[in-house]
């Protein structure tokens, strides 16, 4: 298996633009997680899905952030409009049913100018 | 609710010396415990996990951790570190639910000095 796939790996955009981050989880995994990592705040859980259904989105910072999982093999995290303070590395992770081990993707480094 | 504390934000250690990275958790119910490692510019990867059974857990790259229920600790140890062990280490805890949510600690940056 190729592991969790994220695209793009790097994104540079200007303030006010829409940004869409993509994730393909490991086949057969039931849960999918979106995290944000910054030096100041560390690793933050934004939202997670189980069987494509959003379970907890309390970590989503504000209405500018939205996430979808239309099917078991694809999820998106959208920021509209983007702001400089959104600059961070965004990780997607997936987990099979069982012992809660999470498998992380390589991350998307987002820079908002 | 569960929480994880990693008291040491940075740990410098000389090559071939032993190291211990400390982790304490709080939870009112039984937990699963994990240590993840993050190398520069990469995602997190699992080092080891405790689910049940023996309290001494062995992981990859020569690391091990011991679950101490009375002290609610899950410290990570390695008897002799390598330059390649320089990375960020995260302790994590979860409660067995249907949805697999994991709470991560703030991380400990391990720097191995040649």
XYZ file of N, CA, C and O in Angstrom, chain A residues 8-47:
160
model
N -1.656 19.182 -2.478
C -0.254 19.201 -2.896
C 0.676 19.053 -1.708
O 0.237 19.099 -0.567
N 1.958 18.893 -1.925
C 2.910 18.830 -0.821
C 3.255 20.232 -0.334
O 3.525 20.434 0.850
N 3.245 21.177 -1.231
C 3.512 22.576 -0.887
C 2.501 23.451 -1.605
O 2.137 23.174 -2.752
N 2.041 24.476 -0.905
C 1.090 25.412 -1.504
C 1.433 26.803 -1.013
O 1.502 27.040 0.203
N 1.635 27.694 -1.952
C 1.856 29.102 -1.628
C 0.739 29.889 -2.288
O 0.517 29.749 -3.495
N 0.052 30.692 -1.499
C -1.072 31.436 -2.041
C -1.123 32.814 -1.412
O -0.402 33.094 -0.451
N -1.960 33.638 -1.943
C -2.100 34.992 -1.401
C -3.344 35.082 -0.528
O -4.343 34.380 -0.759
N -3.280 35.935 0.428
C -4.392 36.156 1.342
C -5.674 36.401 0.549
O -5.678 37.136 -0.443
N -6.739 35.750 0.990
C -8.030 35.919 0.338
C -8.357 34.824 -0.667
O -9.519 34.674 -1.054
N -7.364 34.076 -1.078
C -7.588 33.017 -2.052
C -8.147 31.765 -1.370
O -7.954 31.534 -0.182
N -8.825 30.949 -2.172
C -9.330 29.669 -1.679
C -8.226 28.619 -1.797
O -7.504 28.574 -2.800
N -8.118 27.790 -0.776
C -7.118 26.717 -0.764
C -7.834 25.389 -0.529
O -8.698 25.299 0.362
N -7.488 24.394 -1.306
C -8.064 23.054 -1.109
C -6.944 22.044 -0.954
O -6.095 21.900 -1.832
N -6.968 21.359 0.160
C -5.998 20.306 0.436
C -6.703 18.956 0.281
O -7.856 18.813 0.671
N -5.961 17.987 -0.232
C -6.571 16.694 -0.557
C -5.881 15.542 0.158
O -4.681 15.599 0.423
N -6.663 14.518 0.427
C -6.127 13.362 1.147
C -6.772 12.085 0.643
O -7.995 12.009 0.482
N -5.940 11.091 0.423
C -6.420 9.745 0.098
C -5.973 8.825 1.225
O -4.769 8.591 1.394
N -6.893 8.309 2.020
C -6.491 7.448 3.139
C -6.075 6.063 2.657
O -6.260 5.718 1.488
N -5.543 5.277 3.562
C -5.191 3.898 3.256
C -6.472 3.097 3.056
O -7.421 3.224 3.842
N -6.485 2.300 2.011
C -7.665 1.518 1.691
C -8.063 0.612 2.863
O -7.216 -0.069 3.448
N -9.346 0.650 3.186
C -9.845 -0.202 4.268
C -9.880 0.465 5.627
O -10.464 -0.077 6.576
N -9.268 1.627 5.755
C -9.303 2.328 7.036
C -10.645 3.019 7.230
O -11.213 3.573 6.295
N -11.137 2.990 8.493
C -12.475 3.501 8.786
C -12.499 4.972 9.180
O -13.509 5.635 9.018
N -11.396 5.441 9.754
C -11.384 6.794 10.297
C -10.344 7.651 9.575
O -9.286 7.161 9.178
N -10.674 8.939 9.443
C -9.760 9.887 8.809
C -9.697 11.151 9.645
O -10.726 11.625 10.149
N -8.506 11.684 9.782
C -8.254 12.823 10.656
C -7.507 13.913 9.890
O -6.630 13.620 9.084
N -7.856 15.161 10.169
C -7.103 16.312 9.666
C -6.479 17.029 10.869
O -7.178 17.372 11.831
N -5.156 17.279 10.792
C -4.423 17.984 11.820
C -3.729 19.210 11.215
O -3.417 19.252 10.027
N -3.458 20.169 12.078
C -2.649 21.327 11.698
C -1.476 21.407 12.670
O -1.672 21.250 13.888
N -0.281 21.667 12.156
C 0.900 21.748 13.013
C 1.611 23.070 12.797
O 1.959 23.433 11.668
N 1.825 23.798 13.890
C 2.593 25.027 13.868
C 3.567 25.014 15.036
O 3.389 24.254 15.990
N 4.562 25.871 14.949
C 5.519 25.961 16.058
C 4.829 26.436 17.327
O 5.096 25.948 18.415
N 3.917 27.386 17.169
C 3.294 27.998 18.340
C 2.304 27.063 19.022
O 2.239 27.001 20.246
N 1.512 26.344 18.244
C 0.394 25.578 18.800
C 0.597 24.078 18.758
O -0.237 23.328 19.279
N 1.694 23.633 18.144
C 1.931 22.199 18.073
C 0.963 21.527 17.122
O 0.521 22.119 16.132
N 0.594 20.290 17.446
C -0.272 19.478 16.593
C -1.718 19.628 17.082
O -2.029 19.277 18.217
N -2.587 20.125 16.230
C -3.987 20.339 16.601
C -4.898 19.470 15.735
O -4.762 19.482 14.512
N -5.812 18.778 16.353
C -6.817 18.023 15.605
C -7.901 18.988 15.134
O -8.506 19.695 15.943
N -8.144 19.020 13.837
C -9.154 19.919 13.284
C -10.511 19.227 13.202
O -11.531 19.764 13.649
N -10.528 18.050 12.605
C -11.775 17.322 12.393
C -11.450 15.859 12.156
O -10.351 15.538 11.686
